[in-house]
Amino acid sequence: MSLKTVLILLGLALATIFALVCVLLTRERTPRSCQHLPPEQEDTEDGQSLVFADLTAEEMSQVVLYLQGHLGVPLVEASRAKPSENCIAWVDLQVPAKAEVLRFLDGGGARPPREALAVLYFGQQAEPNITEYVVGPLPRPAYHRDVTVQKYGGKVPYHRRAVTGSEYAEINAVIHRELRKAPRFLTACCESDGTDLVTLTTAPRGFKSGDRVTWFVLFHNVAGTGYYLSPVGLEVLVDHGDLHVSRWQLRKVFYNGRYFAGTGDLEQEFVAGTLEVVRLKQPQAGAVLGSMKPRRLPGPPGPLQFEPQGPRYSVRNNHITFQGWSIAFGMNPNTGPRLFDIRYRGERIVYELSLQEALALYGSNCPGGMSTRYLDGSFGIGRFAYELVRGLDCPYTATYVDRHYLAEADTPKTNQNSLCIFEHDSALPLRRHFSDSQSFYYGGLRKTTLVIRSISTLINYDYVWDFMFHASGAVEVRVHATGYISSSFFHGRGTDYGNRVGPHTLGTMHLHHIHYKVDLDVDGQLNSVETQDMEYEFVKDPWSTQSTIERPYLRRERLQREDEAAFPLHVPMPRYLSFVSPNPNKWEHPRSYRIQIISFPGKHLPTNSSMERSVSWSRLQNEFLREALALPGRDIFPRGQNAFWKMLGVPAGCHPEEGGGAHQHQHLQPERPLDTHCGLC
C-alpha cells in the first residue's frame, strides 16, 4: 500500500472520529429542555402532564412496603415464590379516569390523586386467585381497595396468571430431569446429554379454561447466537397446573413426527432400533444459522444525522414539545408505550394513543408450532423494552430516557436508555413546486418528523415501536418486526406450513396482529365518523348537450351506529374515513382528522376457535366508534426482511403526506395556505 493511500485513509479516519466526538459532545443533556425554541413552542404546561407520568422507582418501593404491611397475609418475592404462595406480580400507574383528568386539565378542577395498580397472585388461600388493588395516594400510600370484581365481574381464577420466571425455572428442571431417562437417544440425535439443550415456551397453555399444560420446544444452544433456528426435533408437553411442583409431569413427548408417552419410551424404541433418528451435529458458533457476526469486514461509515443548532424539541419529565406538538409519554410494563394528551398548536387531538396487544399466530406440523398463539402483553411488552444502542437503534443525536418497572420482584428495576426521542429528516419534501409556466420560481418545505421509539425483545422477535409526529399535523404509528423467525424441526410435509431455511429448520408461517387504542378528541369530545367515497355520474355536457361526461362526485355519509363503523377484514373500506367535529372551519366544512390504515391484513382466527374471543378485536380493520384501531398484518419473514404496519392520521383538508389524494378534492382545503403547517383545518 502506497504512502499516499495510507495518508488518505488516516485522514478519513480522523474526520470520522472528529464528527463522532462533536455529535457525542452535544448529547450531554438526557433528558433536556431545549433553549433555542421560539416563544410559541416553549413548554408552558406547568407540570400538568405529570398526571400521566409513570411511577418512580421510589413510588413503586413504597407501594410494595405498604402491601407487605397492610394485607395481613405473607408475601413472598415473586422471583422465588412457589405457585402455592402469595406474591406481588407487578405494579404500575393507575391512570386516572378520563373525566377526572379533563376536569383538571381543562376545567380548573383538582389534580386527581396519584395511585398505583398492584396485581397479586394469591396461591396460599382456600380459593387461589388473582387480585388487583388500587393503592394510594402516592408517594405515601394510606389506603387500598380491591377492584377485581368491579373490573372483571367476579374473582379471577388462579390458573389465568402469567407464567413467572420462577415457574419457568421449575418447568426446565422437570424437563431436564426427564431427559436424563434417554441418554443414548440424546447422544445419537443431538450429540448432547441434555444439559446444553434449551427450551422455548409456547402459548396458550391448553385448549380449555382451567388448563395449564404447555408444549416446550428444544433447541441446540450456542452462546452468542439465536438458538431459535436450531431445533433438534424434540418437543415435550408439560402439565404444570398443580400448586405443588412435585406433581408436575410430562404428558407427551414428540420427536420427528411421532408421539410418545414419555422420554423412557423414546429411549426404549431407540435401543430396540425401531426409532428413526436424524443425527445432528453440535452447531459451531461460526457456522450456526442464528449467528449475527458479520461475514465480511464492514465498509466505510454511513451518513450521520447532525443538528447544527441543537435539538428543535424539548423534553421535560414525561412531556415533549416540538413545532406546535405537545405530548405526554410513558410505558406500561405489560402493554408497552403509551401517549396521552396529544395536542397540536394548543388543541387536543388525541387523549390517548397506546399499544394494547401484539398477537403472533403460528402454523406447523410440529405440536409446539401448530398450537402457538402468543399474546405478547402476557410476557411484558414494556418490561422487555431494553437499552437502545446509540447510533443503531436510534440516532446518535437522540435523547435517551430511562424507564422503571416493577414485575416479579419486590424492588424496581431500570431499563436504562430504553426510550428515545429524535427529529427525523425524511429526505423528502413535504411539498414543493418548480414553476416553469408564466412565472419562474421554486418553493418547497422539508419534511421532518418527531419520533418516539422503543424496542421490545419478546423471545425471538424485536418489535420497533414508532410514534411519529409530522410538522404538517399528521400522527403516524408504525411497527417494524425484526430479530429472528420462530422455527420448527423440518420433517414430512413441513413446507405446507412454511419455508425450509436450513438443513433441518422450517421457518413457520405466521400472522401478526397489532392492537392500538386511539382515543381521538378532535376539536372536543363530540366526534362523529364520516365516510367519503368517489362515484361516477353520467351527465350531458352542459355547453352543447351533445356528449356524455362521466363526472366523478363525492358521496359523504355520517355514520350513525357503531356497527356501521366496524369494517371486517377483507371488506373494502371507504376511500376516506374521518373523525369529525360538530364545529365547522372557515369554509363550512367540519373540522376533522382523516384516518388511514396501511397494513397487510391476514386471515383472522376462525370464530369457532376456543381462543377467538380473546383476540376478537382482530376481526375488524378498525373499531372507530370504540376509538380503538386494530392494525392486522401477516408475514412469512425471509431472513433479513422487516415488515411494518402504520396508522396515519392526517388533518382533513391538509396536504396529504402519503398515498391518498385528499388534496385533489375541492372540499378538502386547508384553513391556511398549504405552504404553512396545517393542523386542525
Short mmCIF file of N, CA and C in Angstrom, two decimals, residues 326-384:
data_model
loop_
_atom_site.label_atom_id
_atom_site.label_comp_id
_atom_site.label_asym_id
_atom_site.label_seq_id
_atom_site.Cartn_x
_atom_site.Cartn_y
_atom_site.Cartn_z
N SER A 326 -47.46 18.87 21.51
CA SER A 326 -47.30 18.68 22.95
C SER A 326 -47.78 17.27 23.26
N ILE A 327 -46.91 16.46 23.91
CA ILE A 327 -47.19 15.03 24.11
C ILE A 327 -46.71 14.61 25.49
N ALA A 328 -47.55 13.87 26.21
CA ALA A 328 -47.14 13.21 27.45
C ALA A 328 -46.89 11.73 27.13
N PHE A 329 -45.75 11.20 27.59
CA PHE A 329 -45.39 9.83 27.21
C PHE A 329 -45.12 8.98 28.44
N GLY A 330 -45.25 7.66 28.26
CA GLY A 330 -44.98 6.72 29.34
C GLY A 330 -44.86 5.31 28.79
N MET A 331 -44.74 4.35 29.73
CA MET A 331 -44.54 2.95 29.34
C MET A 331 -45.26 2.05 30.33
N ASN A 332 -46.22 1.25 29.83
CA ASN A 332 -46.87 0.24 30.65
C ASN A 332 -46.00 -1.02 30.60
N PRO A 333 -45.70 -1.67 31.75
CA PRO A 333 -44.80 -2.83 31.71
C PRO A 333 -45.36 -3.99 30.90
N ASN A 334 -46.68 -4.07 30.77
CA ASN A 334 -47.29 -5.17 30.03
C ASN A 334 -47.58 -4.80 28.59
N THR A 335 -48.25 -3.68 28.37
CA THR A 335 -48.73 -3.34 27.02
C THR A 335 -47.78 -2.43 26.26
N GLY A 336 -46.81 -1.83 26.92
CA GLY A 336 -45.80 -1.06 26.19
C GLY A 336 -46.05 0.43 26.15
N PRO A 337 -45.58 1.11 25.09
CA PRO A 337 -45.62 2.57 25.03
C PRO A 337 -47.04 3.12 25.08
N ARG A 338 -47.19 4.25 25.76
CA ARG A 338 -48.50 4.92 25.85
C ARG A 338 -48.29 6.43 25.84
N LEU A 339 -49.11 7.12 25.09
CA LEU A 339 -49.05 8.58 24.98
C LEU A 339 -50.40 9.16 25.38
N PHE A 340 -50.37 10.34 25.98
CA PHE A 340 -51.59 10.99 26.43
C PHE A 340 -51.57 12.47 26.06
N ASP A 341 -52.77 13.03 26.02
CA ASP A 341 -52.97 14.48 25.85
C ASP A 341 -52.12 15.03 24.72
N ILE A 342 -52.30 14.46 23.54
CA ILE A 342 -51.55 14.88 22.36
C ILE A 342 -52.23 16.11 21.77
N ARG A 343 -51.49 17.21 21.72
CA ARG A 343 -52.05 18.48 21.23
C ARG A 343 -51.20 19.00 20.08
N TYR A 344 -51.90 19.71 19.19
CA TYR A 344 -51.21 20.40 18.11
C TYR A 344 -51.66 21.85 18.11
N ARG A 345 -50.67 22.74 18.27
CA ARG A 345 -50.93 24.17 18.37
C ARG A 345 -51.97 24.49 19.43
N GLY A 346 -51.82 23.81 20.56
CA GLY A 346 -52.67 24.09 21.70
C GLY A 346 -53.98 23.34 21.74
N GLU A 347 -54.35 22.66 20.67
CA GLU A 347 -55.63 21.95 20.62
C GLU A 347 -55.41 20.45 20.78
N ARG A 348 -56.17 19.84 21.69
CA ARG A 348 -56.06 18.40 21.89
C ARG A 348 -56.63 17.68 20.68
N ILE A 349 -55.86 16.71 20.16
CA ILE A 349 -56.27 15.88 19.04
C ILE A 349 -56.56 14.46 19.52
N VAL A 350 -55.67 13.94 20.36
CA VAL A 350 -55.77 12.58 20.86
C VAL A 350 -55.63 12.61 22.37
N TYR A 351 -56.59 12.02 23.08
CA TYR A 351 -56.46 11.92 24.53
C TYR A 351 -55.50 10.78 24.89
N GLU A 352 -55.63 9.65 24.22
CA GLU A 352 -54.74 8.51 24.48
C GLU A 352 -54.41 7.79 23.19
N LEU A 353 -53.15 7.50 23.00
CA LEU A 353 -52.67 6.69 21.89
C LEU A 353 -51.70 5.69 22.49
N SER A 354 -52.09 4.41 22.53
CA SER A 354 -51.28 3.44 23.25
C SER A 354 -51.34 2.08 22.58
N LEU A 355 -50.23 1.39 22.66
CA LEU A 355 -50.19 -0.01 22.24
C LEU A 355 -50.95 -0.84 23.26
N GLN A 356 -51.73 -1.80 22.79
CA GLN A 356 -52.53 -2.63 23.69
C GLN A 356 -52.12 -4.10 23.68
N GLU A 357 -51.83 -4.63 22.50
CA GLU A 357 -51.53 -6.06 22.41
C GLU A 357 -50.85 -6.36 21.09
N ALA A 358 -50.09 -7.45 21.08
CA ALA A 358 -49.46 -7.95 19.86
C ALA A 358 -49.65 -9.47 19.83
N LEU A 359 -50.33 -9.96 18.81
CA LEU A 359 -50.60 -11.38 18.67
C LEU A 359 -49.72 -11.95 17.56
N ALA A 360 -49.09 -13.08 17.81
CA ALA A 360 -48.37 -13.83 16.78
C ALA A 360 -48.94 -15.24 16.76
N LEU A 361 -49.48 -15.65 15.63
CA LEU A 361 -50.18 -16.93 15.48
C LEU A 361 -49.43 -17.77 14.46
N TYR A 362 -49.05 -18.99 14.83
CA TYR A 362 -48.15 -19.81 14.01
C TYR A 362 -48.86 -21.05 13.46
N GLY A 363 -48.25 -21.60 12.41
CA GLY A 363 -48.66 -22.87 11.85
C GLY A 363 -47.46 -23.77 11.67
N SER A 364 -47.64 -25.09 11.82
CA SER A 364 -46.53 -26.04 11.70
C SER A 364 -47.10 -27.44 11.68
N ASN A 365 -46.27 -28.45 11.36
CA ASN A 365 -46.68 -29.84 11.55
C ASN A 365 -46.02 -30.43 12.79
N CYS A 366 -45.47 -29.56 13.65
CA CYS A 366 -44.99 -29.95 14.97
C CYS A 366 -45.94 -29.36 16.01
N PRO A 367 -46.15 -30.03 17.14
CA PRO A 367 -47.18 -29.57 18.09
C PRO A 367 -46.92 -28.19 18.66
N GLY A 368 -45.64 -27.87 18.96
CA GLY A 368 -45.35 -26.56 19.51
C GLY A 368 -45.72 -25.45 18.56
N GLY A 369 -45.32 -25.58 17.30
CA GLY A 369 -45.61 -24.55 16.32
C GLY A 369 -47.08 -24.45 15.99
N MET A 370 -47.76 -25.58 15.83
CA MET A 370 -49.16 -25.53 15.39
C MET A 370 -50.09 -24.99 16.48
N SER A 371 -49.68 -25.05 17.75
CA SER A 371 -50.55 -24.60 18.84
C SER A 371 -50.21 -23.22 19.35
N THR A 372 -49.21 -22.55 18.78
CA THR A 372 -48.73 -21.28 19.34
C THR A 372 -49.57 -20.11 18.88
N ARG A 373 -50.08 -19.37 19.85
CA ARG A 373 -50.73 -18.07 19.65
C ARG A 373 -50.22 -17.16 20.76
N TYR A 374 -49.09 -16.50 20.51
CA TYR A 374 -48.51 -15.65 21.54
C TYR A 374 -49.31 -14.36 21.67
N LEU A 375 -49.73 -14.03 22.89
CA LEU A 375 -50.22 -12.70 23.23
C LEU A 375 -49.11 -12.04 24.03
N ASP A 376 -48.38 -11.15 23.36
CA ASP A 376 -47.12 -10.67 23.94
C ASP A 376 -47.32 -9.80 25.17
N GLY A 377 -48.52 -9.24 25.34
CA GLY A 377 -48.77 -8.48 26.56
C GLY A 377 -48.66 -9.32 27.81
N SER A 378 -48.89 -10.63 27.69
CA SER A 378 -48.78 -11.51 28.85
C SER A 378 -47.32 -11.75 29.24
N PHE A 379 -46.40 -11.50 28.32
CA PHE A 379 -44.97 -11.61 28.64
C PHE A 379 -44.42 -10.29 29.17
N GLY A 380 -44.88 -9.16 28.60
CA GLY A 380 -44.44 -7.85 29.07
C GLY A 380 -43.79 -7.05 27.97
N ILE A 381 -44.60 -6.37 27.14
CA ILE A 381 -44.06 -5.60 26.01
C ILE A 381 -43.20 -4.45 26.52
N GLY A 382 -43.66 -3.76 27.57
CA GLY A 382 -42.87 -2.66 28.12
C GLY A 382 -41.74 -3.12 29.00
N ARG A 383 -41.97 -4.18 29.74
CA ARG A 383 -40.94 -4.72 30.63
C ARG A 383 -39.70 -5.14 29.86
N PHE A 384 -39.88 -5.69 28.67
CA PHE A 384 -38.75 -6.18 27.89
C PHE A 384 -38.33 -5.20 26.78
#
